[in-house]
Every structure is written in C-alpha cells, then in structure tokens.
Short mmCIF file of C-alpha atoms and ligand atoms in Angstrom, two decimals:
data_model
loop_
_atom_site.label_atom_id
_atom_site.label_comp_id
_atom_site.label_asym_id
_atom_site.label_seq_id
_atom_site.Cartn_x
_atom_site.Cartn_y
_atom_site.Cartn_z
CA MET A 632 3.76 21.77 -42.99
CA THR A 633 0.52 20.58 -41.39
CA ARG A 634 -2.31 22.91 -40.58
CA TYR A 635 -1.98 22.37 -36.84
CA ASP A 636 0.52 23.39 -34.17
CA TYR A 637 0.46 19.89 -32.67
CA ASP A 638 -0.38 16.40 -33.84
CA LEU A 639 -1.73 15.67 -30.35
CA PHE A 640 -2.79 17.92 -27.49
CA VAL A 641 -3.48 16.12 -24.22
CA ILE A 642 -5.54 17.86 -21.55
CA GLY A 643 -4.61 16.37 -18.18
CA GLY A 644 -1.18 15.24 -16.98
CA GLY A 645 -2.17 12.22 -14.92
CA SER A 646 -1.29 8.58 -15.48
CA GLY A 647 -3.36 8.22 -18.66
CA GLY A 648 -2.60 11.59 -20.24
CA VAL A 649 1.13 11.47 -19.60
CA ARG A 650 1.43 7.93 -20.90
CA ALA A 651 -0.42 8.79 -24.13
CA GLY A 652 1.60 11.99 -24.61
CA ARG A 653 4.92 10.35 -23.90
CA VAL A 654 4.35 7.36 -26.18
CA ALA A 655 2.96 9.48 -29.02
CA ALA A 656 5.91 11.88 -28.73
CA GLY A 657 8.22 8.86 -28.84
CA LEU A 658 6.72 8.03 -32.23
CA GLY A 659 7.87 11.42 -33.49
CA LYS A 660 4.50 13.13 -33.13
CA ARG A 661 4.39 16.78 -32.09
CA VAL A 662 2.76 16.52 -28.67
CA ALA A 663 1.74 18.87 -25.87
CA VAL A 664 0.37 17.89 -22.45
CA ALA A 665 -1.31 20.51 -20.25
CA GLU A 666 -1.77 20.04 -16.51
CA GLU A 667 -3.36 22.69 -14.31
CA TYR A 668 -2.27 21.30 -10.93
CA ARG A 669 0.72 18.95 -10.69
CA PHE A 670 1.96 16.39 -13.21
CA GLY A 671 1.16 12.90 -11.98
CA GLY A 672 -2.58 13.38 -11.46
CA THR A 673 -4.69 11.77 -8.78
CA CYS A 674 -2.71 8.54 -8.56
CA VAL A 675 0.64 10.16 -7.89
CA ILE A 676 -0.32 13.37 -6.12
CA ARG A 677 -3.35 12.50 -3.99
CA GLY A 678 -4.28 8.90 -4.59
CA CYS A 679 -2.66 5.51 -4.96
CA VAL A 680 0.96 6.48 -4.28
CA PRO A 681 0.66 8.62 -1.12
CA LYS A 682 -2.10 6.27 0.07
CA LYS A 683 0.23 3.28 -0.14
CA LEU A 684 2.92 5.23 1.74
CA PHE A 685 0.36 5.96 4.45
CA VAL A 686 -0.59 2.26 4.53
CA TYR A 687 3.04 1.34 5.17
CA ALA A 688 3.25 3.99 7.91
CA SER A 689 0.11 2.69 9.58
CA GLN A 690 1.31 -0.94 9.65
CA PHE A 691 4.28 -0.37 11.94
CA PRO A 692 2.41 -0.64 15.26
CA GLU A 693 1.37 -4.20 14.34
CA HIS A 694 4.93 -5.02 13.25
CA PHE A 695 6.27 -3.68 16.57
CA ALA A 696 3.70 -5.74 18.49
CA ASP A 697 4.44 -8.89 16.48
CA ALA A 698 8.19 -8.54 17.00
CA ALA A 699 7.93 -9.67 20.64
CA GLY A 700 6.93 -13.19 19.58
CA TYR A 701 10.18 -13.40 17.64
CA GLY A 702 12.31 -12.39 20.60
CA TRP A 703 12.58 -8.66 20.05
CA SER A 704 11.80 -6.09 22.65
CA VAL A 705 10.83 -2.83 21.05
CA PRO A 706 10.93 0.32 23.18
CA GLU A 707 7.72 2.32 23.28
CA ALA A 708 7.26 3.78 19.82
CA SER A 709 6.02 7.25 18.96
CA PHE A 710 4.74 8.66 15.71
CA ASP A 711 5.23 12.08 14.14
CA TRP A 712 2.65 13.06 11.50
CA PRO A 713 4.61 16.06 10.06
CA THR A 714 7.59 13.77 9.42
CA LEU A 715 5.40 11.39 7.43
CA ILE A 716 3.80 14.24 5.46
CA ALA A 717 7.19 15.76 4.62
CA ALA A 718 8.60 12.40 3.50
CA LYS A 719 5.50 11.75 1.41
CA ASP A 720 5.78 15.21 -0.17
CA ARG A 721 9.39 14.59 -1.13
CA GLU A 722 8.48 11.34 -2.84
CA ILE A 723 5.50 12.68 -4.76
CA GLY A 724 7.58 15.74 -5.75
CA ARG A 725 10.18 13.39 -7.20
CA LEU A 726 7.55 11.32 -9.04
CA SER A 727 5.72 14.38 -10.35
CA GLY A 728 9.03 15.64 -11.77
CA LEU A 729 9.61 12.30 -13.48
CA TYR A 730 6.16 12.44 -15.06
CA GLU A 731 6.80 15.88 -16.50
CA GLN A 732 10.33 15.02 -17.62
CA GLY A 733 8.97 11.88 -19.27
CA VAL A 734 6.90 14.02 -21.63
CA GLU A 735 9.75 16.40 -22.36
CA LYS A 736 12.44 13.72 -22.77
CA ALA A 737 10.23 12.05 -25.36
CA GLY A 738 10.17 15.34 -27.27
CA GLY A 739 6.78 16.66 -26.07
CA THR A 740 5.91 20.01 -24.49
CA ALA A 741 4.55 20.23 -20.94
CA PHE A 742 2.30 23.18 -20.11
CA HIS A 743 1.58 24.13 -16.50
CA SER A 744 -1.83 25.48 -17.26
CA ARG A 745 -5.48 24.74 -17.41
CA ALA A 746 -6.42 24.01 -21.00
CA THR A 747 -9.90 24.31 -22.44
CA LEU A 748 -11.46 23.56 -25.80
CA VAL A 749 -12.39 26.48 -28.03
CA ASP A 750 -13.53 24.25 -30.87
CA ALA A 751 -12.74 20.76 -32.16
CA HIS A 752 -9.16 21.67 -33.10
CA THR A 753 -8.38 24.69 -30.90
CA VAL A 754 -7.24 24.65 -27.28
CA ARG A 755 -6.87 27.68 -25.01
CA ILE A 756 -3.83 27.58 -22.74
CA GLU A 757 -5.31 29.63 -19.92
CA ALA A 758 -2.08 30.54 -18.10
CA GLU A 759 -0.61 32.01 -21.26
CA ASN A 760 -3.87 33.46 -22.55
CA ARG A 761 -3.33 32.09 -26.04
CA THR A 762 -4.69 29.38 -28.23
CA VAL A 763 -2.99 26.56 -30.09
CA THR A 764 -4.34 24.10 -32.61
CA ALA A 765 -4.08 20.34 -32.70
CA ASP A 766 -5.00 17.61 -35.14
CA GLN A 767 -6.00 15.15 -32.37
CA ILE A 768 -7.09 16.06 -28.85
CA LEU A 769 -7.12 13.68 -25.90
CA ILE A 770 -9.07 14.53 -22.75
CA ALA A 771 -7.65 12.84 -19.65
CA THR A 772 -8.78 15.18 -16.91
CA GLY A 773 -9.71 12.46 -14.42
CA GLY A 774 -12.18 12.94 -11.60
CA ARG A 775 -12.58 14.31 -8.10
CA PRO A 776 -14.34 13.25 -4.92
CA ASN A 777 -18.12 13.49 -4.96
CA PRO A 778 -18.74 16.50 -2.66
CA HIS A 779 -22.15 15.20 -1.53
CA ALA A 780 -23.64 18.67 -1.90
CA ALA A 781 -27.04 17.43 -0.71
CA LEU A 782 -25.69 16.66 2.77
CA PRO A 783 -26.25 19.54 5.21
CA GLY A 784 -22.84 20.50 6.59
CA HIS A 785 -20.83 18.76 3.84
CA GLU A 786 -18.57 21.86 3.75
CA HIS A 787 -17.13 20.81 7.13
CA CYS A 788 -15.97 17.47 5.74
CA ILE A 789 -12.65 16.44 4.25
CA PHE A 790 -12.18 14.27 1.18
CA SER A 791 -9.38 12.15 -0.22
CA ASN A 792 -7.79 15.38 -1.55
CA GLU A 793 -7.32 17.03 1.84
CA VAL A 794 -6.54 13.89 3.78
CA PHE A 795 -2.96 13.79 2.51
CA ASP A 796 -2.11 17.22 3.88
CA LEU A 797 -3.93 17.59 7.18
CA PRO A 798 -1.94 19.96 9.40
CA GLU A 799 -2.28 17.52 12.27
CA LEU A 800 -3.30 13.92 12.79
CA PRO A 801 -6.85 13.89 14.17
CA LYS A 802 -7.50 12.03 17.42
CA SER A 803 -10.78 10.74 16.02
CA ILE A 804 -12.37 10.45 12.60
CA VAL A 805 -15.68 9.34 11.13
CA ILE A 806 -15.54 8.16 7.52
CA ALA A 807 -18.55 7.74 5.23
CA GLY A 808 -18.53 5.15 2.44
CA GLY A 809 -17.93 1.46 2.05
CA GLY A 810 -15.70 1.45 -1.04
CA TYR A 811 -11.96 1.35 -1.65
CA ILE A 812 -11.14 4.76 -0.21
CA ALA A 813 -13.30 4.61 2.92
CA VAL A 814 -12.07 1.14 3.85
CA GLU A 815 -8.41 1.87 3.13
CA PHE A 816 -8.44 5.11 5.13
CA ALA A 817 -10.34 3.59 8.03
CA ASN A 818 -7.45 1.12 8.35
CA ILE A 819 -4.78 3.78 7.84
CA PHE A 820 -6.19 6.05 10.53
CA HIS A 821 -6.78 3.22 12.94
CA GLY A 822 -3.20 2.01 12.43
CA LEU A 823 -1.92 5.51 13.20
CA GLY A 824 -3.77 5.44 16.49
CA VAL A 825 -6.85 7.46 15.52
CA GLU A 826 -10.24 6.47 16.96
CA THR A 827 -12.03 5.50 13.77
CA THR A 828 -15.67 4.94 12.83
CA LEU A 829 -16.80 3.80 9.37
CA VAL A 830 -20.36 4.59 8.32
CA TYR A 831 -21.74 2.65 5.35
CA ARG A 832 -25.21 2.86 3.82
CA GLY A 833 -25.38 -0.76 2.62
CA LYS A 834 -25.54 -4.20 4.19
CA GLU A 835 -21.84 -5.02 4.04
CA ILE A 836 -18.72 -3.03 3.11
CA LEU A 837 -17.04 -3.33 -0.31
CA GLY A 838 -20.14 -3.97 -2.38
CA ARG A 839 -18.47 -5.31 -5.52
CA PHE A 840 -16.28 -7.94 -3.86
CA ASP A 841 -16.79 -11.58 -2.89
CA MET A 842 -18.98 -11.83 0.22
CA ASP A 843 -16.45 -14.02 2.04
CA LEU A 844 -13.81 -11.30 1.76
CA ARG A 845 -16.27 -8.62 2.81
CA ARG A 846 -17.43 -10.43 5.94
CA MET A 847 -13.98 -11.53 7.02
CA LEU A 848 -12.45 -8.10 6.52
CA HIS A 849 -15.33 -6.49 8.39
CA ALA A 850 -14.80 -8.85 11.33
CA ASP A 851 -11.02 -8.28 11.30
CA MET A 852 -11.42 -4.51 11.24
CA GLU A 853 -13.85 -4.60 14.14
CA LYS A 854 -11.54 -6.87 16.08
CA LYS A 855 -8.75 -4.32 15.66
CA GLY A 856 -11.02 -1.66 17.12
CA ILE A 857 -12.58 0.09 14.12
CA ARG A 858 -16.26 0.77 14.70
CA ILE A 859 -18.32 -0.07 11.59
CA LEU A 860 -21.93 1.04 11.26
CA CYS A 861 -23.75 -0.52 8.28
CA HIS A 862 -27.22 0.50 7.05
CA THR A 863 -26.34 3.97 8.27
CA ILE A 864 -26.12 7.34 6.52
CA PHE A 865 -25.15 10.86 7.50
CA GLU A 866 -28.07 13.22 7.90
CA ASP A 867 -26.26 16.35 9.03
CA ILE A 868 -22.74 17.48 9.92
CA GLN A 869 -22.45 20.28 12.45
CA LYS A 870 -19.47 22.15 13.79
CA ASN A 871 -19.33 22.37 17.59
CA ASP A 872 -18.04 25.41 19.47
CA ASP A 873 -14.82 23.55 20.29
CA GLY A 874 -14.15 23.03 16.56
CA ARG A 875 -14.97 19.33 16.64
CA LEU A 876 -17.58 17.94 14.29
CA ALA A 877 -20.84 16.20 15.11
CA ALA A 878 -22.10 13.77 12.49
CA ILE A 879 -25.74 12.98 12.97
CA VAL A 880 -26.57 9.61 11.45
CA THR A 881 -29.80 7.71 10.81
CA GLY A 882 -31.42 6.74 14.06
CA GLY A 883 -30.25 9.99 15.64
CA GLU A 884 -26.88 8.88 17.01
CA VAL A 885 -24.39 11.73 17.10
CA LEU A 886 -20.81 10.79 16.26
CA VAL A 887 -18.41 13.46 17.50
CA ALA A 888 -14.94 13.52 15.96
CA ASP A 889 -12.08 15.83 15.00
CA GLN A 890 -12.59 15.12 11.31
CA VAL A 891 -15.36 13.74 9.13
CA MET A 892 -14.29 12.29 5.79
CA LEU A 893 -16.56 11.57 2.83
CA ALA A 894 -15.44 8.82 0.44
CA ILE A 895 -18.58 8.12 -1.54
CA GLY A 896 -17.26 7.82 -5.08
CA ARG A 897 -15.69 10.16 -7.59
CA ILE A 898 -17.14 12.33 -10.34
CA PRO A 899 -15.61 13.23 -13.73
CA ASN A 900 -13.79 16.55 -14.25
CA THR A 901 -15.68 17.95 -17.21
CA GLU A 902 -16.92 21.37 -16.04
CA GLU A 903 -15.85 24.42 -18.00
CA LEU A 904 -13.63 22.43 -20.30
CA GLY A 905 -15.30 23.80 -23.43
CA LEU A 906 -16.86 20.45 -24.27
CA GLU A 907 -20.06 22.15 -25.45
CA ALA A 908 -18.09 24.51 -27.70
CA ALA A 909 -16.37 21.53 -29.31
CA GLY A 910 -19.63 19.56 -29.52
CA VAL A 911 -18.46 16.69 -27.26
CA LYS A 912 -21.29 14.60 -25.82
CA MET A 913 -21.49 13.91 -22.08
CA GLY A 914 -23.29 11.19 -20.14
CA PRO A 915 -25.68 11.58 -17.21
CA LYS A 916 -22.90 11.84 -14.61
CA GLY A 917 -21.01 14.51 -16.57
CA ASP A 918 -18.72 11.81 -17.96
CA ILE A 919 -17.41 11.98 -21.52
CA VAL A 920 -19.13 9.42 -23.72
CA VAL A 921 -16.71 7.37 -25.80
CA ASP A 922 -16.92 4.37 -28.08
CA GLY A 923 -14.92 1.15 -27.63
CA LEU A 924 -11.83 2.87 -29.06
CA SER A 925 -12.07 5.82 -26.59
CA ARG A 926 -13.24 8.17 -29.36
CA THR A 927 -15.91 10.78 -28.56
CA ASN A 928 -18.71 11.74 -30.94
CA VAL A 929 -16.27 14.34 -32.39
CA PRO A 930 -13.94 12.20 -34.52
CA ASN A 931 -10.63 13.90 -33.61
CA ILE A 932 -11.39 14.17 -29.87
CA TRP A 933 -10.73 11.21 -27.60
CA ALA A 934 -11.04 10.60 -23.86
CA ILE A 935 -9.47 8.10 -21.50
CA GLY A 936 -9.33 7.37 -17.78
CA ASP A 937 -11.67 8.42 -14.99
CA VAL A 938 -13.25 11.24 -17.02
CA THR A 939 -15.00 8.54 -19.08
CA ASP A 940 -16.30 6.78 -15.95
CA ARG A 941 -15.60 3.29 -17.25
CA VAL A 942 -13.38 1.61 -14.66
CA GLN A 943 -11.76 4.10 -12.27
CA LEU A 944 -8.34 2.53 -11.87
CA THR A 945 -4.89 3.87 -12.79
CA PRO A 946 -3.76 0.79 -14.75
CA VAL A 947 -6.98 0.98 -16.76
CA ALA A 948 -6.26 4.61 -17.74
CA ILE A 949 -2.73 3.61 -18.75
CA HIS A 950 -4.00 0.68 -20.79
CA GLU A 951 -6.57 2.95 -22.47
CA ALA A 952 -3.74 5.39 -23.28
CA MET A 953 -1.68 2.67 -24.96
CA CYS A 954 -4.71 1.50 -26.96
CA PHE A 955 -5.44 5.12 -27.97
CA VAL A 956 -1.90 5.58 -29.35
CA GLU A 957 -2.17 2.31 -31.30
CA THR A 958 -5.50 3.42 -32.73
CA ALA A 959 -4.84 7.10 -33.45
CA PHE A 960 -1.19 7.01 -34.48
CA LYS A 961 -0.23 3.51 -35.54
CA GLY A 962 -3.17 2.61 -37.76
CA ASN A 963 -3.93 -0.35 -35.50
CA PRO A 964 -7.33 0.10 -33.85
CA VAL A 965 -7.28 -1.57 -30.42
CA GLU A 966 -10.17 -1.55 -27.98
CA PRO A 967 -9.17 -1.53 -24.30
CA ASP A 968 -9.94 -4.89 -22.76
CA LEU A 969 -11.79 -4.12 -19.53
CA GLU A 970 -12.73 -7.69 -18.66
CA CYS A 971 -11.29 -9.58 -15.73
CA ILE A 972 -9.24 -6.84 -14.05
CA ALA A 973 -7.16 -7.81 -11.02
CA THR A 974 -7.42 -5.31 -8.18
CA ALA A 975 -6.33 -4.81 -4.59
CA VAL A 976 -7.82 -3.04 -1.61
CA PHE A 977 -5.03 -1.93 0.71
CA SER A 978 -7.03 -2.65 3.80
CA GLN A 979 -5.45 -4.40 6.77
CA PRO A 980 -5.57 -7.31 6.08
CA GLU A 981 -5.27 -6.67 2.37
CA ILE A 982 -7.59 -7.86 -0.40
CA GLY A 983 -6.43 -9.14 -3.78
CA THR A 984 -9.05 -10.26 -6.22
CA ILE A 985 -9.74 -11.05 -9.84
CA GLY A 986 -12.70 -12.32 -11.79
CA LEU A 987 -16.17 -13.22 -10.61
CA SER A 988 -17.31 -13.34 -7.01
CA GLU A 989 -19.18 -16.48 -5.96
CA ASP A 990 -22.50 -14.59 -6.12
CA GLU A 991 -21.87 -13.17 -9.60
CA ALA A 992 -20.65 -16.53 -10.93
CA SER A 993 -23.65 -18.36 -9.52
CA LYS A 994 -25.96 -16.10 -11.56
CA ARG A 995 -24.13 -16.95 -14.78
CA PHE A 996 -23.12 -20.61 -14.38
CA GLY A 997 -25.21 -23.68 -13.55
CA GLU A 998 -22.76 -25.40 -11.23
CA LEU A 999 -19.75 -24.04 -9.42
CA GLU A 1000 -17.02 -25.68 -7.40
CA ILE A 1001 -15.82 -23.46 -4.58
CA TYR A 1002 -12.32 -24.10 -3.22
CA ARG A 1003 -11.75 -22.26 0.01
CA ALA A 1004 -8.98 -22.30 2.62
CA GLU A 1005 -8.94 -20.29 5.81
CA PHE A 1006 -5.71 -20.51 7.76
CA ARG A 1007 -3.32 -18.58 9.96
CA PRO A 1008 -0.40 -17.30 7.89
CA MET A 1009 2.87 -18.65 9.30
CA ARG A 1010 4.12 -15.19 10.21
CA ASN A 1011 1.19 -14.73 12.60
CA ILE A 1012 1.87 -17.87 14.62
CA LEU A 1013 4.93 -16.82 16.62
CA ALA A 1014 3.55 -13.30 16.67
CA GLY A 1015 0.52 -14.61 18.55
CA ARG A 1016 -1.78 -12.86 16.09
CA ASP A 1017 -4.95 -14.82 15.45
CA GLU A 1018 -5.86 -13.06 12.18
CA LYS A 1019 -6.58 -15.61 9.47
CA MET A 1020 -5.96 -15.58 5.75
CA LEU A 1021 -8.50 -16.60 3.12
CA THR A 1022 -7.85 -18.03 -0.34
CA LYS A 1023 -10.80 -18.87 -2.53
CA LEU A 1024 -11.23 -20.08 -6.10
CA VAL A 1025 -14.54 -20.04 -7.94
CA VAL A 1026 -14.53 -22.71 -10.66
CA ASP A 1027 -17.07 -23.56 -13.39
CA ALA A 1028 -17.79 -27.25 -12.76
CA GLU A 1029 -18.47 -27.96 -16.43
CA THR A 1030 -15.38 -26.45 -18.07
CA ARG A 1031 -13.11 -26.38 -14.96
CA LEU A 1032 -12.35 -22.74 -15.87
CA VAL A 1033 -11.24 -20.65 -12.87
CA LEU A 1034 -13.74 -17.80 -12.89
CA GLY A 1035 -12.63 -15.93 -9.81
CA ALA A 1036 -9.75 -15.87 -7.33
CA HIS A 1037 -10.08 -14.02 -4.03
CA ILE A 1038 -7.52 -13.52 -1.29
CA LEU A 1039 -7.59 -11.78 2.07
CA GLY A 1040 -4.31 -11.53 3.92
CA PRO A 1041 -0.73 -10.28 3.74
CA ASP A 1042 0.49 -9.51 0.20
CA ALA A 1043 -2.89 -10.36 -1.35
CA GLY A 1044 -2.42 -7.54 -3.87
CA GLU A 1045 0.89 -8.98 -5.04
CA MET A 1046 -0.73 -12.40 -5.47
CA ALA A 1047 -3.67 -10.94 -7.40
CA GLN A 1048 -1.27 -9.51 -9.96
CA LEU A 1049 0.09 -12.97 -10.79
CA LEU A 1050 -3.30 -14.65 -10.62
CA GLY A 1051 -4.38 -12.01 -13.13
CA ILE A 1052 -2.17 -13.66 -15.75
CA ALA A 1053 -3.63 -17.09 -15.01
CA LEU A 1054 -7.25 -16.00 -15.17
CA LYS A 1055 -6.72 -13.72 -18.16
CA SER A 1056 -5.19 -16.69 -19.98
CA GLY A 1057 -8.27 -18.78 -19.24
CA LEU A 1058 -6.49 -21.40 -17.16
CA THR A 1059 -8.48 -24.23 -15.61
CA LYS A 1060 -8.43 -25.67 -12.12
CA ASP A 1061 -6.46 -28.60 -13.57
CA ASP A 1062 -3.73 -26.14 -14.60
CA PHE A 1063 -3.65 -24.85 -11.03
CA ASP A 1064 -3.49 -28.44 -9.71
CA ARG A 1065 -0.48 -29.40 -11.79
CA THR A 1066 1.42 -26.26 -10.79
CA MET A 1067 4.09 -27.01 -8.19
CA ALA A 1068 3.70 -25.11 -4.94
CA VAL A 1069 6.30 -22.66 -3.67
CA HIS A 1070 6.89 -23.73 -0.09
CA PRO A 1071 6.52 -22.38 2.54
CA THR A 1072 4.38 -19.52 1.32
CA ALA A 1073 0.79 -18.45 1.84
CA ALA A 1074 0.25 -18.37 -1.92
CA GLU A 1075 0.86 -22.11 -2.16
CA GLU A 1076 -2.70 -22.62 -0.92
CA LEU A 1077 -3.85 -21.42 -4.35
CA VAL A 1078 -2.43 -24.55 -5.99
CA THR A 1079 -3.04 -27.06 -3.21
CA MET A 1080 -6.79 -26.85 -2.69
CA TYR A 1081 -7.51 -30.19 -4.39
CA LYS A 1082 -11.07 -30.85 -3.22
CA PRO A 1083 -13.93 -28.39 -3.50
CA SER A 1084 -15.13 -27.07 -0.14
CA TYR A 1085 -18.68 -26.97 -1.49
CA LEU A 1086 -20.70 -26.79 -4.70
CA VAL A 1087 -23.15 -24.14 -5.81
CA ARG A 1088 -25.88 -25.51 -8.07
CA ASP A 1089 -28.46 -23.19 -9.69
CA GLY A 1090 -27.54 -20.51 -7.19
CA GLU A 1091 -27.93 -22.77 -4.13
CA ARG A 1092 -25.09 -24.00 -1.98
CA VAL A 1093 -25.37 -27.78 -1.93
CA GLY A 1094 -23.08 -28.65 0.92
CA PRO A 1095 -19.60 -30.11 0.92
CA ALA A 1096 -18.74 -31.85 -2.36
P1 NDP B 1862 -16.29 3.39 -4.51
O1 NDP B 1862 -17.10 3.42 -5.73
O2 NDP B 1862 -15.28 2.32 -4.32
O3 NDP B 1862 -17.22 3.39 -3.24
C1 NDP B 1862 -18.16 4.39 -3.02
C2 NDP B 1862 -18.87 4.07 -1.73
O4 NDP B 1862 -19.68 5.17 -1.34
C3 NDP B 1862 -19.78 2.86 -1.84
O5 NDP B 1862 -19.66 2.12 -0.66
C4 NDP B 1862 -21.15 3.48 -2.00
O6 NDP B 1862 -22.17 2.68 -1.48
C5 NDP B 1862 -21.01 4.72 -1.14
N1 NDP B 1862 -21.91 5.81 -1.54
C6 NDP B 1862 -22.12 6.28 -2.79
N2 NDP B 1862 -22.99 7.31 -2.76
C7 NDP B 1862 -23.32 7.48 -1.46
C8 NDP B 1862 -24.18 8.39 -0.79
N3 NDP B 1862 -24.86 9.32 -1.44
N4 NDP B 1862 -24.30 8.28 0.56
C9 NDP B 1862 -23.60 7.34 1.23
N5 NDP B 1862 -22.77 6.46 0.65
C10 NDP B 1862 -22.64 6.53 -0.69
O7 NDP B 1862 -15.62 4.86 -4.44
P2 NDP B 1862 -14.40 5.45 -3.62
O8 NDP B 1862 -14.74 6.88 -3.40
O9 NDP B 1862 -14.05 4.60 -2.46
O10 NDP B 1862 -13.22 5.33 -4.67
C11 NDP B 1862 -13.35 5.93 -5.97
C12 NDP B 1862 -12.69 5.07 -7.01
O11 NDP B 1862 -11.30 5.16 -6.87
C13 NDP B 1862 -13.05 3.60 -6.88
O12 NDP B 1862 -14.11 3.26 -7.72
C14 NDP B 1862 -11.79 2.88 -7.28
O13 NDP B 1862 -11.95 2.42 -8.59
C15 NDP B 1862 -10.70 3.92 -7.18
N6 NDP B 1862 -9.76 3.53 -6.11
C16 NDP B 1862 -9.03 2.39 -6.24
C17 NDP B 1862 -8.16 2.01 -5.25
C18 NDP B 1862 -7.37 0.75 -5.41
O14 NDP B 1862 -7.26 0.25 -6.53
N7 NDP B 1862 -6.82 0.18 -4.34
C19 NDP B 1862 -7.98 2.79 -4.04
C20 NDP B 1862 -8.82 3.94 -3.98
C21 NDP B 1862 -9.67 4.29 -4.99
P3 NDP B 1862 -22.84 1.48 -2.32
O15 NDP B 1862 -21.88 0.34 -2.19
O16 NDP B 1862 -24.11 1.26 -1.59
O17 NDP B 1862 -23.03 1.99 -3.70
#
C-alpha cells in the first residue's frame, strides 16, 4: 500500500488534463481528474470546437452565392440562430461525454467538482467537502478571457465564453482585439449577416503573423464589408436606454451596436486554487512557473497548458501532457518541443502558417529568398469571386532551409498541418522542388515556386532575384 489515495490527481478536465489523466491511468496508475465546469475544457466547450462549427455555419452565404456560377439557382436562404446553438450544444455534449468516459474507461476517476490544493500532497474536492491525497499533482486549469477591468463599462461586454450561447444573434457587433479570437469572430459574425466592426490598437491585425498575410486578410475582410479600425482603442462602453451599447473609441467616435465583444487575450486560472498553501510559485501574470519538464518549484506538482502561459494552443497542452506522463511515470524525461508550431486562424479566407515570418527571419538570417505566389484559386473562377490566395516560403539563402511557410486561402489550415512535418524535419527548398505536385490543387503552388520573387539581404528587400 502506498501512502496516497492516488498516484496522480489532475486539477482541470480540459484537453491537457484529460489526456494526462487518461494516459497515466492506462499505465495502471491510480488517477483522478477533477473538473468544476464541464469535461472538455475551453477547446471543446467554449473554444476551438464550437468556434469551428460557427465558422462552417457562417460560410454558407458565400457558398450559396458561388453556386450560381456553377449553374445552380439557390432560393433565398434564411438562417436560424437557435437551431445552430442547439446543434452545437448537442455536439459539445457528445464530446464532453467522450472526454469524461475516456478517463473512466482507462480506469481513472472523474470528479465533477472544483478541486483546490490544501498542501503539496492534499487536494480538497469542494463538491464533496472532503480531502484526498496524491503522490503527484498536475494543474491543468487553463485560462479565461482577460476581462479588461480597467475599461469603464467592461461589464456590458461579452467575451468568448458568452458568445457561444447568446440568446439571439445580434444585428450589429463591435469586437475589440486583433488576435485569433477577434479576427475569427469578426468573420463569423459578418458571415452570419451581422454588421461587424473590428477595433484594434496596433498598426495591423494579427501581430505575430507574416505581414503579407496580415495585409491581405485585412483587405479581404474590408472588401467583404467588415469595418476595421486600427490604432484605435475603447475608452468607455455605455448602455443606452434602448439596451444597445455605445463604444466610445479614441478620437471620440461612438460605435453603437447590439453587442460589444472583448477578445484581448486570456489570463491563467490560478485564483483560489491553494497554490500559496502548497508553496507553488506564480509568474507576473498569475501563471504557474514551470521548468522545461513542466514541473513547478514543488517537486511533485506539475502544470501544463494555458495555466502556464507558454503557448496557448490545445495541441500544445496535449503535447505537454504526453511529455509529462513520459517524465513522471515512465522514467523518460521529455521536454515539450515548442519550436516551429504550425497554426491556423479560421478567418475567411483562412490562414495556415508555420515557422518564421519574413520580418522575423530577416532579423536572424543574412540573406533570404522569398518565394511568393498570389493567384485566384480555381474554385473562385467560375464563382466570379475575385478573392486571391497567397502562398509564401521564406528560405535561408545560405543553407536553403525553409524557415517559414505562410498560406492565405481555402484550406490553409489543412495545408499548414502537412507543411508542419516538412519544416519540423528541416527540409530544404530543394526538397520542396523535387516533390511532385498534386494537380490541380492550390497546394501545388508550394512545390512549384521555382524562382525567388525577391531577396532580403541584411533586412532590406533587394528587388526581384
Ligand atoms: P491574442 O493573444 O491572439 O490576441 C490578443 C489581442 O488583443 C492582440 O491583438 C492584442 O494587441 C490585443 N490586446 C491585448 N491587450 C489589449 C488591451 N488592453 N487593449 C486593446 N487590445 C489589447 O488573444 P486572443 O484573445 O485572440 O486569443 C487567446 C489565445 O487563444 C491566443 O493566444 C491563441 O493562442 C488561442 N486561440 C487559438 C486559436 C486557433 O488556434 N485558431 C483560436 C482562438 C484562440 P497587440 O497585438 O497589440 O498585443
């Protein structure tokens, strides 16, 4: 008999926590996972999954419009928000059930309760008002939207939590932020017929991405009818007598809309978790500080996913979970590899990207070759849609290593996944060149851009090669 009730207690039943609990239980460890809200966490319940369903819903008007070019006549379409919400709820209910069952089928115990630390080996299961002990504890409590408490009137705003369950579709919305969530939801709402304004404090939306993608997406979104205000911030949000909201932005313009959404980053869920009682160190943003192996300063307490504020992406949390299990239970210490992560923004058109942007690469490498193709995807031609696609490779001229691959256009996220393997494997432009194209596809451009469009030498563009 060991001294503890469990070999592993996981606090947080999201993507990272459930994966760690399930895999550790599969190794024969005695595991419990506690979740205070719904198993599945942000990604499944109020993040990636319902967001992607909303993206699909919002794309239909363009599909209906494009159909005419192919000979179809589509009767006037109408949209019912409650039907979408109910369908989405059924799907996330199904997935949440699978997450919970995954823990239990592997032999673990799922608690529907908030769990807090009493000390380094003791956890309080709040719903049952009792404590249990565990040899190892994993904190995977994720994060939540930054409430922007300093903004007067922030209490009138909605966040990515509420947006999935609005009782009715607003007629107009103003969204603050220029990151993943703000950009994705601006496109979703616009696609669903909502008058949409995006307000971003910086020079150009999507700060961490390649400038070509940012500019082209911005132009495409404006062309569709989304109003984008850069260099602009909210100063006050007021509620009018008619229930609508007035967002006062820099310069004094008043943007009146049914809803105002804030999407200005996420903060770690570490309050009242008992971290102080257990002696776990936190960083300046309330994040849990971990070493390369996801271990906190308390040797038997670990943390993974958004609560550590490393890279806030579901697949990263899952990867960290797998590395944690290797390290803590298989005697095989593995550090999560957070370099060169492929990612997608489900904007319309979509972004798929991996590796260094041209600007980042030009700071680190003396000479770059930039391969760039801008073209109308075949599907758009008969549709009469003039939206263009962009494929771009950033290559180190000296080693021919492909440093970055950036795509804007249909299925860009799917392409980024496969490019991820190529860049992660350190393939060169010559490897791309000798790869046969799949024809006719848009992705074939990635292996048929034989001549550089231009060079970048010591940070300066030096014209066509
Ligand atoms: P992001 O970090 O992507 O973007 C935050 C945005 O808010 C930035 O444009 C930032 O501006 C702006 N901002 C920050 N603080 C303020 C402020 N005080 N006033 C005005 N603007 C501000 O966060 P999101 O909330 O969009 O998303 C959270 C995380 O969720 C992301 O980091 C991402 O990792 C993940 N996610 C991933 C998705 C995917 O993989 N497709 C989809 C959705 C979310 P600036 O650029 O100037 O800093």
